[in-house]
GROMACS .gro file of N, CA and C in nm:
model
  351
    1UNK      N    1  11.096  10.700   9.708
    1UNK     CA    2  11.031  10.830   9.716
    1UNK      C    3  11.134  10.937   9.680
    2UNK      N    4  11.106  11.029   9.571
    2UNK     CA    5  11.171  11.146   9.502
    2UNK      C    6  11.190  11.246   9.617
    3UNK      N    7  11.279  11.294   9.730
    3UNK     CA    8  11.270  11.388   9.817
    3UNK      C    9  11.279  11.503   9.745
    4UNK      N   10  11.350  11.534   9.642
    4UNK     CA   11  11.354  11.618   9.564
    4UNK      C   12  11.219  11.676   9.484
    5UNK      N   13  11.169  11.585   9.462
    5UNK     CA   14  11.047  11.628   9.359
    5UNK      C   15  10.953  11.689   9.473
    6UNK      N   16  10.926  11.597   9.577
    6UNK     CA   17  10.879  11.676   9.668
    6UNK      C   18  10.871  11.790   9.745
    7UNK      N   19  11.001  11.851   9.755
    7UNK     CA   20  11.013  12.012   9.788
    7UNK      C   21  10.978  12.101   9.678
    8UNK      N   22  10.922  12.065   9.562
    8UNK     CA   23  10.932  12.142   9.460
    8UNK      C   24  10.760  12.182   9.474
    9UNK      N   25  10.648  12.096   9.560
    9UNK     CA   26  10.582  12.139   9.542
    9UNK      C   27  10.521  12.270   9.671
   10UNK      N   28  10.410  12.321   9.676
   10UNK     CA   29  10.400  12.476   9.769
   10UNK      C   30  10.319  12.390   9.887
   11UNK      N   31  10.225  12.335   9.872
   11UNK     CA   32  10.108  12.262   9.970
   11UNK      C   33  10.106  12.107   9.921
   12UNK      N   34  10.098  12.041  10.115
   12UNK     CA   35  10.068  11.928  10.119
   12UNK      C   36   9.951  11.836  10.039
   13UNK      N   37   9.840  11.957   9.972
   13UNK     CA   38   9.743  11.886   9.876
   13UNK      C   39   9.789  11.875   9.727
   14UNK      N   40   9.893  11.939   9.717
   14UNK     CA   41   9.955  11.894   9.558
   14UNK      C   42  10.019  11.793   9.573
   15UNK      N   43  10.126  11.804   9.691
   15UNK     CA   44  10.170  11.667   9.671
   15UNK      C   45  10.109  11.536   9.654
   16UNK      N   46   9.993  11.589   9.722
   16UNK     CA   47   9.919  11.386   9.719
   16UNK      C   48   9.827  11.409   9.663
   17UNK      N   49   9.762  11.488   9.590
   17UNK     CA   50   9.732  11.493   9.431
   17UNK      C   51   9.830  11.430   9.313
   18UNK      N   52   9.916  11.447   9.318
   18UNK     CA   53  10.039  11.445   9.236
   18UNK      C   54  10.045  11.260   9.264
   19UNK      N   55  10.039  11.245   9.357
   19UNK     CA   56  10.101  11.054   9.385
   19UNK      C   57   9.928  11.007   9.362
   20UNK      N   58   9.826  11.040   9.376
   20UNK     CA   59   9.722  10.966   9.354
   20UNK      C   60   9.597  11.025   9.278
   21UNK      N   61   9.620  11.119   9.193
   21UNK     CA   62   9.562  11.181   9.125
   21UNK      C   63   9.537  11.172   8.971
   22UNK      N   64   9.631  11.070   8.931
   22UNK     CA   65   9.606  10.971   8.816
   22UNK      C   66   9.502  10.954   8.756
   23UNK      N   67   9.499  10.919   8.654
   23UNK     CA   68   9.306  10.881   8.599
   23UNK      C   69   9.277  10.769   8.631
   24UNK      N   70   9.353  10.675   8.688
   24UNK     CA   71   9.336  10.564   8.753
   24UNK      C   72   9.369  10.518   8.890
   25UNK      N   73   9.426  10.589   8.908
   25UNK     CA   74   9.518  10.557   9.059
   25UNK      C   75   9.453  10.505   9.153
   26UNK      N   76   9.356  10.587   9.204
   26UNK     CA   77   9.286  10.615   9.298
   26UNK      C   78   9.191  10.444   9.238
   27UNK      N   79   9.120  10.417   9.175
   27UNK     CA   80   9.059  10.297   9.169
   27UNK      C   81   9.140  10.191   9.156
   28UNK      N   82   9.270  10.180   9.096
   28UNK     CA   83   9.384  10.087   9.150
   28UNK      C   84   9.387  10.055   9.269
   29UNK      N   85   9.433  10.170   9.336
   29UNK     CA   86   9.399  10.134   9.492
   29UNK      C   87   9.334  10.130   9.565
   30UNK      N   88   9.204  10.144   9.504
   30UNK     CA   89   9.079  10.067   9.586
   30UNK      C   90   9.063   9.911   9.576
   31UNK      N   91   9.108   9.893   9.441
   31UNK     CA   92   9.109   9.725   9.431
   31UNK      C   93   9.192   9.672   9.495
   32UNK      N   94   9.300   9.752   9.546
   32UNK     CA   95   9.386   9.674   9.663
   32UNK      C   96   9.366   9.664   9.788
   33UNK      N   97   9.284   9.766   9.836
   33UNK     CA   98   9.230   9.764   9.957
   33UNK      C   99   9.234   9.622  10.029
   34UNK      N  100   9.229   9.512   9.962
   34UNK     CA  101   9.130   9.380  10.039
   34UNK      C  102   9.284   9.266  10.050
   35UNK      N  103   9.378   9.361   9.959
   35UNK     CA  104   9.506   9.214   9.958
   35UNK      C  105   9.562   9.204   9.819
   36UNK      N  106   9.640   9.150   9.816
   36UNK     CA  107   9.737   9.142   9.654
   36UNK      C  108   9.607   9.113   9.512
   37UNK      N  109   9.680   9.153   9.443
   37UNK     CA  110   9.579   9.154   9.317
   37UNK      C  111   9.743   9.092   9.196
   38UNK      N  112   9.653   9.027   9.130
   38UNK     CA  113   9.742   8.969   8.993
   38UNK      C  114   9.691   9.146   8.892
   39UNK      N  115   9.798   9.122   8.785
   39UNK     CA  116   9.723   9.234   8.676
   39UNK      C  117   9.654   9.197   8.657
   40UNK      N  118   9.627   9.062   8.602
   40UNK     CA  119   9.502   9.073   8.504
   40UNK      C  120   9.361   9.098   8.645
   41UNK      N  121   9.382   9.070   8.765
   41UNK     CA  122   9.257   9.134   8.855
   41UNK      C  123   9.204   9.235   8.860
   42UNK      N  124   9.345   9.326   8.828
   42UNK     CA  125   9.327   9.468   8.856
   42UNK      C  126   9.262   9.561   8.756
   43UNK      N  127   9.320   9.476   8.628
   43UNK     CA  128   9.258   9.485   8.471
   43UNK      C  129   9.139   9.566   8.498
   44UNK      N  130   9.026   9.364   8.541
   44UNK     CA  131   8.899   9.330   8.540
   44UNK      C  132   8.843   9.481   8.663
   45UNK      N  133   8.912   9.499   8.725
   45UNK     CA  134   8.867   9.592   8.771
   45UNK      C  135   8.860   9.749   8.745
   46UNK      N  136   8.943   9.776   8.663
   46UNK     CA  137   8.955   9.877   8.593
   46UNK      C  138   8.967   9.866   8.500
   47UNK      N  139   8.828   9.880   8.433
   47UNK     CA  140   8.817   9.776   8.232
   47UNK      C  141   8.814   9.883   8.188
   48UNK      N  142   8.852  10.034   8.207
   48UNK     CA  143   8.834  10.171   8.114
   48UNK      C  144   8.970  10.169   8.060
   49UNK      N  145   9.064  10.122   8.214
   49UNK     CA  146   9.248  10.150   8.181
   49UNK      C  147   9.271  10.067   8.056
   50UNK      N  148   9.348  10.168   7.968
   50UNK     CA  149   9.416  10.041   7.817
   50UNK      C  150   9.533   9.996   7.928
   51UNK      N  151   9.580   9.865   7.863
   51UNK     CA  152   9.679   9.744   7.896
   51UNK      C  153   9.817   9.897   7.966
   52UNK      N  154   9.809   9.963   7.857
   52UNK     CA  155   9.929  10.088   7.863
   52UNK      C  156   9.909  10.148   7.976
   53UNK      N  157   9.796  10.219   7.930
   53UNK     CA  158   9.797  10.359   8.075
   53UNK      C  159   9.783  10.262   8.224
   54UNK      N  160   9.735  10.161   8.193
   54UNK     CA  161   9.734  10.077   8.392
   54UNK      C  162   9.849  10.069   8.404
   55UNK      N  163   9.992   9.980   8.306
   55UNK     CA  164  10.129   9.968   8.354
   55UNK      C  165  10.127  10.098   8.412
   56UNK      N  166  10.130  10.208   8.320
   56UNK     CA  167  10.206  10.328   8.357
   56UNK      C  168  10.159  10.348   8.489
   57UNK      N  169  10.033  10.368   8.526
   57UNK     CA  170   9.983  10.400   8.652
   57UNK      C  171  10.037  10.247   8.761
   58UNK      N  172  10.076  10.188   8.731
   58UNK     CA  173  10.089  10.125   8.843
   58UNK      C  174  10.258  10.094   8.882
   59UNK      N  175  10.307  10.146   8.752
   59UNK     CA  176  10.470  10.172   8.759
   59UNK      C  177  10.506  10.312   8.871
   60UNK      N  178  10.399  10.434   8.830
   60UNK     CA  179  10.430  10.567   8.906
   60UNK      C  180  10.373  10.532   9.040
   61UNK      N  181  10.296  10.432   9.059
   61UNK     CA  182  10.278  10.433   9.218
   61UNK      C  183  10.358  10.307   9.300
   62UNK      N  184  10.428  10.256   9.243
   62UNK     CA  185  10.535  10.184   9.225
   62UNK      C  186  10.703  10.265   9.290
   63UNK      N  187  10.699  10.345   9.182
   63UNK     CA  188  10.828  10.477   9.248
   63UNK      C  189  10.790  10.545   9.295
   64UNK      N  190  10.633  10.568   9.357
   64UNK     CA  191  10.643  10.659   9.472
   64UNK      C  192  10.606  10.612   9.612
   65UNK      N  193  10.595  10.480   9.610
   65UNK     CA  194  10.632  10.382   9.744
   65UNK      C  195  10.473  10.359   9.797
   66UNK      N  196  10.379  10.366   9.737
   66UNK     CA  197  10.258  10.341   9.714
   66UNK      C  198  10.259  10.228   9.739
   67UNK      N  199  10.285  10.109   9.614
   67UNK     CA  200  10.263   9.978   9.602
   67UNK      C  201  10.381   9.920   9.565
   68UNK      N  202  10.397   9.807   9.599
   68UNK     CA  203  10.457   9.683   9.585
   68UNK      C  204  10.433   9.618   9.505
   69UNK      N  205  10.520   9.593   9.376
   69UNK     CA  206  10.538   9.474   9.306
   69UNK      C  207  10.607   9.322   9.302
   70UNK      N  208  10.556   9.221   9.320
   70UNK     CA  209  10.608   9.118   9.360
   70UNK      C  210  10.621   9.000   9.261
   71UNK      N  211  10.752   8.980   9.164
   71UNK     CA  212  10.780   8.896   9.041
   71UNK      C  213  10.752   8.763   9.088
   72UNK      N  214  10.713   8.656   9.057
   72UNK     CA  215  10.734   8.487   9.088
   72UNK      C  216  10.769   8.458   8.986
   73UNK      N  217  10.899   8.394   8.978
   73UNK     CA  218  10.983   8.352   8.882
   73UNK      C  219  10.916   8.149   8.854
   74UNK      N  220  10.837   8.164   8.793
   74UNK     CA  221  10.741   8.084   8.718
   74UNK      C  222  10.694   8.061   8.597
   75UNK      N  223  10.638   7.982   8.541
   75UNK     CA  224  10.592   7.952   8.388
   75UNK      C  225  10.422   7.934   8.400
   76UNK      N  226  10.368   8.026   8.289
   76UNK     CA  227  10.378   8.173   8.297
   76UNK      C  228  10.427   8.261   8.415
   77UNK      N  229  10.509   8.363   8.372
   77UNK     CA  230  10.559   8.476   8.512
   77UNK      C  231  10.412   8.512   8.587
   78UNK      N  232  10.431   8.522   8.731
   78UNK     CA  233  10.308   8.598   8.774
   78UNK      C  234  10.342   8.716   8.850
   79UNK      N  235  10.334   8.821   8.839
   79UNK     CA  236  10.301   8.919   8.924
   79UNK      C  237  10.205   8.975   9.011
   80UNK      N  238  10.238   9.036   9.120
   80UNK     CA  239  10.136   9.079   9.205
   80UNK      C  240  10.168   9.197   9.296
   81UNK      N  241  10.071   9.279   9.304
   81UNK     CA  242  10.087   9.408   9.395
   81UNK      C  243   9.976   9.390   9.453
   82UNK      N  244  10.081   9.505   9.603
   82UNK     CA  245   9.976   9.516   9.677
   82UNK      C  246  10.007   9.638   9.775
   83UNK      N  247   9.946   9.725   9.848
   83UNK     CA  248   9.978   9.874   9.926
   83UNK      C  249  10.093   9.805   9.984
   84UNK      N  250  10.168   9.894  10.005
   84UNK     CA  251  10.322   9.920  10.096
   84UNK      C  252  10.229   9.954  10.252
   85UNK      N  253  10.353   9.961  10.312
   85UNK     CA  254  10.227  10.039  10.452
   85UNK      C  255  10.233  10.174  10.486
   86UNK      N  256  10.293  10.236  10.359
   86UNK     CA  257  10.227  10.398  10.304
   86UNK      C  258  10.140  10.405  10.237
   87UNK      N  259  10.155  10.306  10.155
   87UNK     CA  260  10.009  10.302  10.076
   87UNK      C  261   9.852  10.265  10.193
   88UNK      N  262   9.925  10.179  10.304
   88UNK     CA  263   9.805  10.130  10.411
   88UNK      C  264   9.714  10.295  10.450
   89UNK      N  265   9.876  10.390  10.474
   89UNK     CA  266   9.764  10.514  10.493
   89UNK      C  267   9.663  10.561  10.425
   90UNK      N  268   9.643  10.513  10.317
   90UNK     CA  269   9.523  10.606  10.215
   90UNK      C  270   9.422  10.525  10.230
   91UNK      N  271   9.405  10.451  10.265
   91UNK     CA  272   9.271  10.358  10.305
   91UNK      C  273   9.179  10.393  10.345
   92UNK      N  274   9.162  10.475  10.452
   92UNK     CA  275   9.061  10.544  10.478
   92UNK      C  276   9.044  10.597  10.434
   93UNK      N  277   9.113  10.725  10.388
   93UNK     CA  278   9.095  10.817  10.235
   93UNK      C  279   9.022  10.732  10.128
   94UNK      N  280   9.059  10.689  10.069
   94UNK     CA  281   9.013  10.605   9.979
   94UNK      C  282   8.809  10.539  10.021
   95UNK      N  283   8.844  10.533  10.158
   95UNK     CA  284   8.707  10.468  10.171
   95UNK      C  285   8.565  10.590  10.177
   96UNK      N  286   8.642  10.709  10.242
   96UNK     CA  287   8.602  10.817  10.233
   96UNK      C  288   8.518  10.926  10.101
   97UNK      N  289   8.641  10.874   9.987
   97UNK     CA  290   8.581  10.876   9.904
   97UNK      C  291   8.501  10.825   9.780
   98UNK      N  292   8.511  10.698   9.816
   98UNK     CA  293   8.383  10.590   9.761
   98UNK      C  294   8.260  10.632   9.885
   99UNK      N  295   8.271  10.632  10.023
   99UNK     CA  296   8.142  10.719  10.073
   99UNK      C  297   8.092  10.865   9.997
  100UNK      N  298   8.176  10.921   9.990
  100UNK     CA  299   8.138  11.033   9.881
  100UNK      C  300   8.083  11.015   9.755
  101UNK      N  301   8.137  10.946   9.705
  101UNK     CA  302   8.076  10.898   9.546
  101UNK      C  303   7.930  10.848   9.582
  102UNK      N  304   7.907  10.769   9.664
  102UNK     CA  305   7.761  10.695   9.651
  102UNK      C  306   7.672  10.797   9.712
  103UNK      N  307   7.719  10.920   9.801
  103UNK     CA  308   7.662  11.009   9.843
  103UNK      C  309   7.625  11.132   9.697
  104UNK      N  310   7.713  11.122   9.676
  104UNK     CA  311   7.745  11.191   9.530
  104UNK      C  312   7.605  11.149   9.427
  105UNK      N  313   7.600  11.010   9.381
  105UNK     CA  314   7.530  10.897   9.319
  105UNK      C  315   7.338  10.949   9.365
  106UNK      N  316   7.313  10.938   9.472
  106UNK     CA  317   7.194  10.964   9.543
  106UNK      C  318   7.193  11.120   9.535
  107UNK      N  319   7.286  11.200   9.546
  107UNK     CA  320   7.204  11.337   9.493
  107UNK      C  321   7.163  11.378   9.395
  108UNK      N  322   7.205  11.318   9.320
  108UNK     CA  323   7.212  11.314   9.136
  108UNK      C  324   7.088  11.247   9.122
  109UNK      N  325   6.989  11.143   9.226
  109UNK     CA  326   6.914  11.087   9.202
  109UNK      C  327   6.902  10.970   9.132
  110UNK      N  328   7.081  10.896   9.081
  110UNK     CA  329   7.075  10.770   9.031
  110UNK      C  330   7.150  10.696   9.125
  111UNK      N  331   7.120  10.515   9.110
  111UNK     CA  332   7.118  10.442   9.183
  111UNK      C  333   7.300  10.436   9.171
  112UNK      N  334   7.353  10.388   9.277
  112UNK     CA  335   7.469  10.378   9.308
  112UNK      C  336   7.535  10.217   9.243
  113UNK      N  337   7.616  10.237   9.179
  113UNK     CA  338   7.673  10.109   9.123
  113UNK      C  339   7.669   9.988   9.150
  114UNK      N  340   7.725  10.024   9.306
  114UNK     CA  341   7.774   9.880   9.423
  114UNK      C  342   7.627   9.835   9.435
  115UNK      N  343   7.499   9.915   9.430
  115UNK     CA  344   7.406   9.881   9.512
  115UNK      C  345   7.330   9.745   9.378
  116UNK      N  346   7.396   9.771   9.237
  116UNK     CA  347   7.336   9.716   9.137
  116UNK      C  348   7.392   9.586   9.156
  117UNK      N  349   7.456   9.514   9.201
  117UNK     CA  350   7.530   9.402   9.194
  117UNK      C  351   7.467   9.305   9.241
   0.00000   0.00000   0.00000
């Protein structure tokens, strides 16, 4: 965690805008919610992210103590992340706002994603 970068901002809502405010972030770490994810899981779960912008997003939440990356020195290499237990704090956040979204979903008058499955 950048202590530095952090005093630079005015309010506690930029800062954690800033660590999870990504165009992906935030659904990265919903797919972690449940336990380690391989990339290619996290991929399948976020099929908008190119191969590029997911590294990047999962490198910046990576250096900001978000998530955990875990190498297995194997043939093929496997990797796996999963929340730190700073990252454990946004969980509810996170769940909060998937309740919002499907609340969101029903005012709009269309059916909610999860409910299509």
């Amino acid at each position: 965690m950048n202590i530095e970068k952090i005093r630079t901002f005015r309010c506690p809502v930029e800062a954690a805008m800033d660590v999870i405010g990504g165009k992906y972030k935030a659904m990265i770490l919903y797919e972690l919610i449940d336990g380690k994810r391989r990339y290619s899981e996290i991929q399948k779960g976020v099929p908008q992210a190119t191969p590029r912008m997911l590294s990047k997003q999962l490198k910046e939440l990576e250096a900001d103590g978000i998530i955990t990356r875990t190498m297995y020195p194997v043939v093929p290499p496997r990797t796996e992340y999963s929340l730190t237990e700073l990252g454990e704090t946004l969980v509810p956040i996170l769940q909060d706002l998937c309740t919002w979204g499907e609340h969101y979903f029903r005012l709009a008058g269309l059916p909610v994603p999860s409910d299509e499955d």
